[in-house]
Protein backbone atom coordinates (compact mmCIF):
# COMPACT_ATOMS: atom_id res chain seq x y z
CA UNK A 1 0.00 0.00 0.00
CA UNK A 2 1.06 3.63 -0.44
CA UNK A 3 3.65 5.26 1.75
CA UNK A 4 4.32 8.76 2.91
CA UNK A 5 8.07 8.25 3.23
CA UNK A 6 9.28 7.08 -0.15
CA UNK A 7 8.04 4.69 -2.83
CA UNK A 8 8.10 1.12 -1.57
CA UNK A 9 8.85 2.05 2.03
CA UNK A 10 6.20 1.56 4.65
CA UNK A 11 6.46 3.64 7.76
CA UNK A 12 6.15 2.18 11.24
CA UNK A 13 2.40 2.93 11.52
CA UNK A 14 1.72 1.22 8.17
CA UNK A 15 3.73 -1.85 9.19
CA UNK A 16 1.88 -1.93 12.52
CA UNK A 17 -1.48 -1.67 10.69
CA UNK A 18 -0.41 -4.46 8.30
CA UNK A 19 0.55 -6.73 11.23
CA UNK A 20 -2.67 -6.01 13.15
CA UNK A 21 -4.71 -6.89 10.04
CA UNK A 22 -2.69 -9.95 8.99
CA UNK A 23 -1.30 -11.47 12.17
CA UNK A 24 -3.26 -13.42 14.75
CA UNK A 25 -1.19 -12.45 17.81
CA UNK A 26 -1.07 -9.10 19.62
CA UNK A 27 0.95 -6.31 18.03
CA UNK A 28 2.28 -3.45 20.18
CA UNK A 29 4.48 -0.54 19.10
CA UNK A 30 7.23 1.35 20.92
CA UNK A 31 7.34 -1.15 23.79
CA UNK A 32 9.63 -0.93 26.81
CA UNK A 33 11.10 -4.45 26.78
CA UNK A 34 13.47 -4.03 29.72
CA UNK A 35 16.92 -2.63 30.30
CA UNK A 36 19.95 -2.81 28.09
CA UNK A 37 23.19 -4.02 29.66
CA UNK A 38 24.23 -0.37 30.16
CA UNK A 39 21.08 0.11 32.31
CA UNK A 40 19.27 2.32 29.77
CA UNK A 41 15.72 1.46 28.69
CA UNK A 42 15.34 -0.77 25.65
CA UNK A 43 12.42 0.42 23.53
CA UNK A 44 11.66 -1.90 20.62
CA UNK A 45 9.69 -0.74 17.56
CA UNK A 46 7.21 -3.64 17.63
CA UNK A 47 6.50 -6.55 19.98
CA UNK A 48 4.50 -9.39 18.43
CA UNK A 49 2.81 -11.73 20.88
CA UNK A 50 3.91 -11.71 24.49
CA UNK A 51 2.12 -9.73 27.19
CA UNK A 52 2.28 -6.03 27.98
CA UNK A 53 0.64 -3.57 30.35
CA UNK A 54 0.34 0.19 30.06
CA UNK A 55 0.52 2.07 33.38
CA UNK A 56 -2.23 4.59 34.01
CA UNK A 57 -1.47 7.94 32.40
CA UNK A 58 1.29 6.49 30.20
CA UNK A 59 1.25 5.88 26.45
CA UNK A 60 4.12 3.41 26.12
CA UNK A 61 3.34 -0.27 26.82
CA UNK A 62 5.71 -2.17 29.10
CA UNK A 63 6.50 -5.82 28.45
CA UNK A 64 5.58 -8.35 31.14
CA UNK A 65 8.49 -10.48 29.82
CA UNK A 66 6.17 -13.32 28.84
CA UNK A 67 7.54 -14.24 25.41
CA UNK A 68 6.91 -12.59 22.08
CA UNK A 69 9.05 -11.54 19.15
CA UNK A 70 11.02 -8.29 19.00
CA UNK A 71 10.86 -6.39 15.72
CA UNK A 72 13.34 -3.61 14.99
CA UNK A 73 12.66 -1.45 11.93
CA UNK A 74 15.71 0.22 10.40
CA UNK A 75 15.33 3.09 7.94
CA UNK A 76 18.43 4.42 6.22
CA UNK A 77 17.62 8.06 5.48
CA UNK A 78 21.05 9.66 5.86
CA UNK A 79 24.23 7.87 4.84
CA UNK A 80 25.78 6.05 7.78
CA UNK A 81 23.04 6.42 10.39
CA UNK A 82 21.07 3.15 10.59
CA UNK A 83 23.44 0.91 8.70
CA UNK A 84 26.34 1.60 11.06
CA UNK A 85 24.20 0.31 13.96
CA UNK A 86 23.08 -3.08 12.60
CA UNK A 87 25.73 -5.15 14.42
CA UNK A 88 25.01 -3.32 17.71
CA UNK A 89 21.27 -3.91 17.18
CA UNK A 90 21.88 -7.67 16.79
CA UNK A 91 23.77 -7.60 20.10
CA UNK A 92 21.16 -5.69 22.16
CA UNK A 93 18.25 -7.71 20.74
CA UNK A 94 20.04 -10.98 21.63
CA UNK A 95 20.72 -9.56 25.12
CA UNK A 96 16.97 -8.95 25.58
CA UNK A 97 16.20 -12.51 24.40
CA UNK A 98 18.78 -13.91 26.84
CA UNK A 99 17.83 -11.64 29.77
CA UNK A 100 14.04 -11.66 29.45
CA UNK A 101 13.10 -14.80 27.52
CA UNK A 102 11.76 -13.38 24.26
CA UNK A 103 11.37 -15.99 21.51
CA UNK A 104 13.38 -14.26 18.81
CA UNK A 105 14.00 -10.96 17.07
CA UNK A 106 13.93 -9.59 13.54
CA UNK A 107 15.77 -6.57 12.20
CA UNK A 108 13.87 -5.28 9.17
CA UNK A 109 15.86 -3.24 6.66
CA UNK A 110 13.21 -0.84 5.33
CA UNK A 111 13.29 0.88 1.97
CA UNK A 112 16.11 1.23 -0.52
CA UNK A 113 17.12 4.88 -0.11
CA UNK A 114 20.55 5.65 1.28
CA UNK A 115 21.63 2.05 1.98
CA UNK A 116 25.14 1.17 0.81
CA UNK A 117 25.48 -2.03 2.89
CA UNK A 118 21.97 -3.47 2.44
CA UNK A 119 22.93 -6.26 0.00
CA UNK A 120 25.80 -7.28 2.29
CA UNK A 121 23.53 -7.31 5.38
CA UNK A 122 21.03 -9.51 3.54
CA UNK A 123 23.74 -11.89 2.26
CA UNK A 124 24.05 -15.39 3.70
CA UNK A 125 27.69 -14.67 4.57
CA UNK A 126 26.77 -11.71 6.79
CA UNK A 127 23.75 -13.46 8.36
CA UNK A 128 25.97 -16.44 9.23
CA UNK A 129 28.46 -14.11 10.97
CA UNK A 130 25.64 -12.41 12.89
CA UNK A 131 24.29 -15.80 14.09
CA UNK A 132 27.50 -16.09 16.15
CA UNK A 133 26.61 -12.84 17.92
CA UNK A 134 22.83 -13.22 17.92
CA UNK A 135 21.69 -16.81 17.28
CA UNK A 136 18.01 -15.82 17.76
CA UNK A 137 18.12 -12.63 15.65
CA UNK A 138 17.20 -12.60 11.97
CA UNK A 139 17.85 -9.86 9.43
CA UNK A 140 15.50 -9.43 6.47
CA UNK A 141 14.29 -6.92 3.93
CA UNK A 142 10.92 -5.25 4.39
CA UNK A 143 9.57 -7.32 1.47
CA UNK A 144 10.68 -10.62 3.06
CA UNK A 145 9.25 -9.54 6.42
CA UNK A 146 5.82 -8.61 5.03
CA UNK A 147 5.69 -11.85 3.04
CA UNK A 148 6.61 -14.00 6.04
CA UNK A 149 4.31 -12.26 8.50
CA UNK A 150 1.29 -12.10 6.20
CA UNK A 151 0.89 -15.87 6.38
CA UNK A 152 0.35 -16.23 10.10
Short mmCIF file of N, CA, C and O in Angstrom, two decimals, residues 36-106:
data_model
loop_
_atom_site.label_atom_id
_atom_site.label_comp_id
_atom_site.label_asym_id
_atom_site.label_seq_id
_atom_site.Cartn_x
_atom_site.Cartn_y
_atom_site.Cartn_z
N UNK A 36 18.76 -2.36 28.80
CA UNK A 36 19.95 -2.81 28.09
C UNK A 36 21.03 -3.06 29.14
O UNK A 36 20.89 -2.68 30.29
N UNK A 37 22.11 -3.68 28.73
CA UNK A 37 23.19 -4.02 29.66
C UNK A 37 23.86 -2.78 30.25
O UNK A 37 24.52 -2.85 31.27
N UNK A 38 23.67 -1.61 29.61
CA UNK A 38 24.23 -0.37 30.16
C UNK A 38 23.21 0.32 31.08
O UNK A 38 23.39 1.46 31.46
N UNK A 39 22.12 -0.37 31.39
CA UNK A 39 21.08 0.11 32.31
C UNK A 39 20.10 1.11 31.70
O UNK A 39 19.23 1.61 32.38
N UNK A 40 20.25 1.43 30.40
CA UNK A 40 19.27 2.32 29.77
C UNK A 40 18.07 1.50 29.31
O UNK A 40 18.16 0.28 29.16
N UNK A 41 16.93 2.17 29.13
CA UNK A 41 15.72 1.46 28.69
C UNK A 41 15.89 0.94 27.27
O UNK A 41 16.49 1.62 26.43
N UNK A 42 15.35 -0.23 27.01
CA UNK A 42 15.34 -0.77 25.65
C UNK A 42 13.91 -0.66 25.13
O UNK A 42 13.02 -1.35 25.60
N UNK A 43 13.72 0.24 24.17
CA UNK A 43 12.42 0.42 23.53
C UNK A 43 12.51 -0.22 22.16
O UNK A 43 13.35 0.15 21.34
N UNK A 44 11.65 -1.21 21.91
CA UNK A 44 11.66 -1.90 20.62
C UNK A 44 10.51 -1.35 19.78
O UNK A 44 9.47 -0.95 20.30
N UNK A 45 10.70 -1.30 18.45
CA UNK A 45 9.69 -0.74 17.56
C UNK A 45 8.37 -1.49 17.67
O UNK A 45 7.31 -0.89 17.80
N UNK A 46 8.44 -2.83 17.59
CA UNK A 46 7.21 -3.64 17.63
C UNK A 46 7.47 -4.91 18.44
O UNK A 46 8.52 -5.55 18.31
N UNK A 47 6.50 -5.27 19.27
CA UNK A 47 6.50 -6.55 19.98
C UNK A 47 5.30 -7.33 19.48
O UNK A 47 4.17 -6.86 19.57
N UNK A 48 5.57 -8.51 18.92
CA UNK A 48 4.50 -9.39 18.43
C UNK A 48 4.32 -10.50 19.46
O UNK A 48 5.29 -11.15 19.84
N UNK A 49 3.07 -10.72 19.87
CA UNK A 49 2.81 -11.73 20.88
C UNK A 49 3.31 -11.23 22.23
O UNK A 49 3.55 -10.04 22.42
N UNK A 50 3.47 -12.12 23.16
CA UNK A 50 3.91 -11.71 24.49
C UNK A 50 2.81 -10.93 25.20
O UNK A 50 1.72 -10.75 24.67
N UNK A 51 3.09 -10.49 26.40
CA UNK A 51 2.12 -9.73 27.19
C UNK A 51 2.70 -8.38 27.56
O UNK A 51 3.89 -8.28 27.86
N UNK A 52 1.85 -7.36 27.55
CA UNK A 52 2.28 -6.03 27.98
C UNK A 52 1.22 -5.44 28.91
O UNK A 52 0.10 -5.95 28.98
N UNK A 53 1.61 -4.38 29.59
CA UNK A 53 0.64 -3.57 30.35
C UNK A 53 1.03 -2.11 30.13
O UNK A 53 2.20 -1.81 29.85
N UNK A 54 0.07 -1.23 30.21
CA UNK A 54 0.34 0.19 30.06
C UNK A 54 -0.09 0.88 31.35
O UNK A 54 -1.29 0.91 31.66
N UNK A 55 0.88 1.41 32.12
CA UNK A 55 0.52 2.07 33.38
C UNK A 55 -0.42 3.25 33.14
O UNK A 55 -0.34 3.90 32.10
N UNK A 56 -1.27 3.50 34.10
CA UNK A 56 -2.23 4.59 34.01
C UNK A 56 -1.51 5.91 33.72
O UNK A 56 -0.50 6.22 34.33
N UNK A 57 -2.04 6.65 32.75
CA UNK A 57 -1.47 7.94 32.40
C UNK A 57 -0.26 7.87 31.49
O UNK A 57 0.32 8.88 31.13
N UNK A 58 0.13 6.66 31.09
CA UNK A 58 1.29 6.49 30.20
C UNK A 58 0.82 6.01 28.84
O UNK A 58 -0.22 5.38 28.71
N UNK A 59 1.60 6.32 27.80
CA UNK A 59 1.25 5.88 26.45
C UNK A 59 2.03 4.64 26.05
O UNK A 59 1.54 3.83 25.28
N UNK A 60 3.25 4.50 26.56
CA UNK A 60 4.12 3.41 26.12
C UNK A 60 3.84 2.12 26.89
O UNK A 60 3.89 2.09 28.10
N UNK A 61 3.54 1.03 26.15
CA UNK A 61 3.34 -0.27 26.82
C UNK A 61 4.65 -0.79 27.40
O UNK A 61 5.72 -0.52 26.86
N UNK A 62 4.55 -1.55 28.47
CA UNK A 62 5.71 -2.17 29.10
C UNK A 62 5.52 -3.69 29.03
O UNK A 62 4.46 -4.21 29.36
N UNK A 63 6.57 -4.37 28.57
CA UNK A 63 6.50 -5.82 28.45
C UNK A 63 6.44 -6.47 29.82
O UNK A 63 7.11 -6.05 30.76
N UNK A 64 5.63 -7.53 29.93
CA UNK A 64 5.58 -8.35 31.14
C UNK A 64 6.63 -9.47 31.09
O UNK A 64 6.65 -10.33 31.96
N UNK A 65 7.44 -9.47 30.04
CA UNK A 65 8.49 -10.48 29.82
C UNK A 65 7.90 -11.88 29.77
O UNK A 65 8.41 -12.80 30.38
N UNK A 66 6.80 -12.01 29.03
CA UNK A 66 6.17 -13.32 28.84
C UNK A 66 6.20 -13.65 27.34
O UNK A 66 5.18 -13.70 26.69
N UNK A 67 7.39 -13.84 26.80
CA UNK A 67 7.54 -14.24 25.41
C UNK A 67 7.29 -13.13 24.41
O UNK A 67 7.26 -11.96 24.75
N UNK A 68 7.12 -13.54 23.17
CA UNK A 68 6.91 -12.59 22.08
C UNK A 68 8.16 -12.43 21.24
O UNK A 68 9.24 -12.88 21.59
N UNK A 69 7.96 -11.79 20.08
CA UNK A 69 9.05 -11.54 19.15
C UNK A 69 9.33 -10.04 19.08
O UNK A 69 8.39 -9.24 19.00
N UNK A 70 10.59 -9.69 19.08
CA UNK A 70 11.02 -8.29 19.00
C UNK A 70 11.26 -7.94 17.53
O UNK A 70 11.97 -8.67 16.83
N UNK A 71 10.67 -6.84 17.10
CA UNK A 71 10.86 -6.39 15.72
C UNK A 71 11.50 -5.00 15.74
O UNK A 71 10.95 -4.07 16.33
N UNK A 72 12.64 -4.88 15.08
CA UNK A 72 13.34 -3.61 14.99
C UNK A 72 13.33 -3.15 13.54
O UNK A 72 13.83 -3.85 12.66
N UNK A 73 12.73 -1.99 13.29
CA UNK A 73 12.66 -1.45 11.93
C UNK A 73 13.80 -0.46 11.73
O UNK A 73 13.97 0.47 12.50
N UNK A 74 14.58 -0.66 10.68
CA UNK A 74 15.71 0.22 10.40
C UNK A 74 15.50 0.93 9.07
O UNK A 74 15.36 0.28 8.03
N UNK A 75 15.45 2.25 9.13
CA UNK A 75 15.33 3.09 7.94
C UNK A 75 16.65 3.80 7.73
O UNK A 75 17.20 4.37 8.67
N UNK A 76 17.15 3.80 6.52
CA UNK A 76 18.43 4.42 6.22
C UNK A 76 18.16 5.70 5.44
O UNK A 76 18.09 5.70 4.23
N UNK A 77 17.95 6.80 6.15
CA UNK A 77 17.62 8.06 5.48
C UNK A 77 18.88 8.85 5.13
O UNK A 77 18.99 9.43 4.07
N UNK A 78 19.82 8.89 6.06
CA UNK A 78 21.05 9.66 5.86
C UNK A 78 22.20 8.67 5.87
O UNK A 78 22.22 7.76 6.71
N UNK A 79 23.12 8.81 4.95
CA UNK A 79 24.23 7.87 4.84
C UNK A 79 24.90 7.66 6.19
O UNK A 79 25.26 8.61 6.87
N UNK A 80 25.03 6.38 6.58
CA UNK A 80 25.78 6.05 7.78
C UNK A 80 25.00 6.02 9.08
O UNK A 80 25.56 5.65 10.09
N UNK A 81 23.74 6.40 9.10
CA UNK A 81 23.04 6.42 10.39
C UNK A 81 22.60 5.02 10.81
O UNK A 81 23.19 4.45 11.71
N UNK A 82 21.59 4.47 10.17
CA UNK A 82 21.07 3.15 10.59
C UNK A 82 22.05 2.03 10.27
O UNK A 82 22.27 1.14 11.09
N UNK A 83 22.65 2.07 9.10
CA UNK A 83 23.44 0.91 8.70
C UNK A 83 24.70 0.71 9.53
O UNK A 83 25.20 -0.39 9.63
N UNK A 84 25.18 1.76 10.18
CA UNK A 84 26.34 1.60 11.06
C UNK A 84 25.95 0.96 12.39
O UNK A 84 26.82 0.61 13.18
N UNK A 85 24.66 0.81 12.67
CA UNK A 85 24.20 0.31 13.96
C UNK A 85 23.66 -1.12 13.90
O UNK A 85 23.20 -1.64 14.91
N UNK A 86 23.69 -1.76 12.76
CA UNK A 86 23.08 -3.08 12.60
C UNK A 86 23.73 -4.12 13.53
O UNK A 86 23.03 -4.87 14.21
N UNK A 87 25.05 -4.16 13.59
CA UNK A 87 25.73 -5.15 14.42
C UNK A 87 25.38 -4.92 15.90
O UNK A 87 25.09 -5.87 16.64
N UNK A 88 25.38 -3.66 16.33
CA UNK A 88 25.01 -3.32 17.71
C UNK A 88 23.56 -3.74 17.99
O UNK A 88 23.25 -4.27 19.06
N UNK A 89 22.68 -3.54 17.02
CA UNK A 89 21.27 -3.91 17.18
C UNK A 89 21.13 -5.42 17.37
O UNK A 89 20.35 -5.87 18.21
N UNK A 90 21.89 -6.21 16.62
CA UNK A 90 21.88 -7.67 16.79
C UNK A 90 22.25 -7.99 18.25
O UNK A 90 21.59 -8.79 18.91
N UNK A 91 23.28 -7.34 18.75
CA UNK A 91 23.77 -7.60 20.10
C UNK A 91 22.71 -7.26 21.16
O UNK A 91 22.43 -8.08 22.03
N UNK A 92 22.11 -6.06 21.09
CA UNK A 92 21.16 -5.69 22.16
C UNK A 92 19.85 -6.48 22.07
O UNK A 92 19.23 -6.76 23.09
N UNK A 93 19.45 -6.87 20.86
CA UNK A 93 18.25 -7.71 20.74
C UNK A 93 18.52 -9.09 21.33
O UNK A 93 17.68 -9.64 22.05
N UNK A 94 19.70 -9.66 21.05
CA UNK A 94 20.04 -10.98 21.63
C UNK A 94 20.14 -10.87 23.15
O UNK A 94 19.70 -11.78 23.86
N UNK A 95 20.67 -9.76 23.66
CA UNK A 95 20.72 -9.56 25.12
C UNK A 95 19.32 -9.61 25.72
O UNK A 95 19.10 -10.23 26.76
N UNK A 96 18.34 -8.95 25.07
CA UNK A 96 16.97 -8.95 25.58
C UNK A 96 16.37 -10.35 25.54
O UNK A 96 15.64 -10.75 26.45
N UNK A 97 16.67 -11.11 24.50
CA UNK A 97 16.20 -12.51 24.40
C UNK A 97 16.80 -13.32 25.55
O UNK A 97 16.08 -14.03 26.26
N UNK A 98 18.10 -13.15 25.78
CA UNK A 98 18.78 -13.91 26.84
C UNK A 98 18.32 -13.47 28.23
O UNK A 98 18.12 -14.31 29.11
N UNK A 99 18.15 -12.17 28.44
CA UNK A 99 17.83 -11.64 29.77
C UNK A 99 16.36 -11.80 30.14
O UNK A 99 16.04 -11.96 31.31
N UNK A 100 15.47 -11.72 29.15
CA UNK A 100 14.04 -11.66 29.45
C UNK A 100 13.20 -12.76 28.81
O UNK A 100 11.98 -12.77 28.95
N UNK A 101 13.82 -13.65 28.05
CA UNK A 101 13.10 -14.80 27.52
C UNK A 101 12.22 -14.57 26.31
O UNK A 101 11.28 -15.33 26.08
N UNK A 102 12.52 -13.55 25.51
CA UNK A 102 11.76 -13.38 24.26
C UNK A 102 12.11 -14.54 23.32
O UNK A 102 13.18 -15.12 23.42
N UNK A 103 11.16 -14.85 22.41
CA UNK A 103 11.37 -15.99 21.51
C UNK A 103 12.50 -15.72 20.52
O UNK A 103 13.36 -16.56 20.30
N UNK A 104 12.43 -14.58 19.86
CA UNK A 104 13.38 -14.26 18.81
C UNK A 104 13.24 -12.78 18.46
O UNK A 104 12.40 -12.08 19.03
N UNK A 105 14.06 -12.35 17.52
CA UNK A 105 14.00 -10.96 17.07
C UNK A 105 14.25 -10.89 15.57
O UNK A 105 14.90 -11.77 15.00
N UNK A 106 13.71 -9.84 14.96
CA UNK A 106 13.93 -9.59 13.54
C UNK A 106 14.33 -8.14 13.37
O UNK A 106 13.68 -7.24 13.92
#
